[in-house]
Every structure is written in structure tokens, then in C-alpha cells.
């Protein structure tokens, strides 16, 4: 039962992003690079917020301190990623444009597509970090809900990710 719960929660949490990746991103290498860069920028914001949390010893007990600075760093890195993509936009257009036989140039990477792919990268990494510990606990010995806890814990965690 634990492995069924593991795969069920995994596919609830990551089924829609996986479908978005397969149908809209996987056929374009440039979109894959932007997706991975978005995930990397989210990881960098997490690293910076954890370094700050570790450096400021007296405030480790305060959850609000970590939460506020984590959100601030995520938004700062999101803006930095946006700024870098805006600076690289002309180069991305040269790489992604292709010409058909009729001489018409098609733009594969529009601003909306870049925003969508970068946001999916941020979201995938955020979801992975929020769900991976819960999924690891779902395969171990024991049953959640046997001592009066909610038996819908894993299902709820899968939907939140």
C-alpha cells in the first residue's frame, strides 16, 4: 500500500507539470534550457535564504523571519532571472527563429512562452522540495492516520505541491 500511495501522490503532485513539460517543452531544446535555468534560480534563492537563516543565530527560532526572507529572496531571484532573460532576448530570438520555404520567419520563443517555461521551472523545483520529504515518509514503515491523524495527509500533500 505504501508504494501505491507514493506513486499516487507523486502523480497527483507532478502529473500536470509532467504533462505540460511533455506536450509543450520537451520538443524544444531552448525551452528545456530556460526551464532548467528557472529551477536553478529557485535553488539559488533557497541557498541564499538558508545561508541567511544559518548566519543569524538568534532568529532561528522565529519562523516568520525565515519565511519573509525566503519569499523576498525568491522574488529577487525571479526578478534577476527576468532581467537576464530580457537582456538575452535578442540572442534567444536569433537562435529560436527559423525560416520556412516561403521566406516567412517563425518566432518559436515569444515573451509569453519564455515566462511560461521559466515559471514552470520555478514551480517544478519548488514542488519537488515541498513534496520530496513527504514522499520519502510514505514509503517507510508505519501508517499515517492510525493514531488519530488524518488519513488524507499524503493526498493533501500531493495536491498542495
CSV table of N, CA and C in Angstrom, one decimal, residues 99 134 154 161:
chain,number,residue,atom,x,y,z
A,99,UNK,N,13.2,29.9,-40.6
A,99,UNK,CA,12.6,30.4,-41.9
A,99,UNK,C,12.0,29.2,-42.6
A,134,UNK,N,7.8,14.3,2.2
A,134,UNK,CA,6.5,13.6,2.4
A,134,UNK,C,6.5,12.3,1.6
A,154,UNK,N,-1.3,12.3,2.9
A,154,UNK,CA,-0.5,12.2,1.7
A,154,UNK,C,-1.2,12.8,0.5
A,161,UNK,N,1.4,20.3,-3.5
A,161,UNK,CA,2.6,20.5,-4.3
A,161,UNK,C,2.3,20.9,-5.7
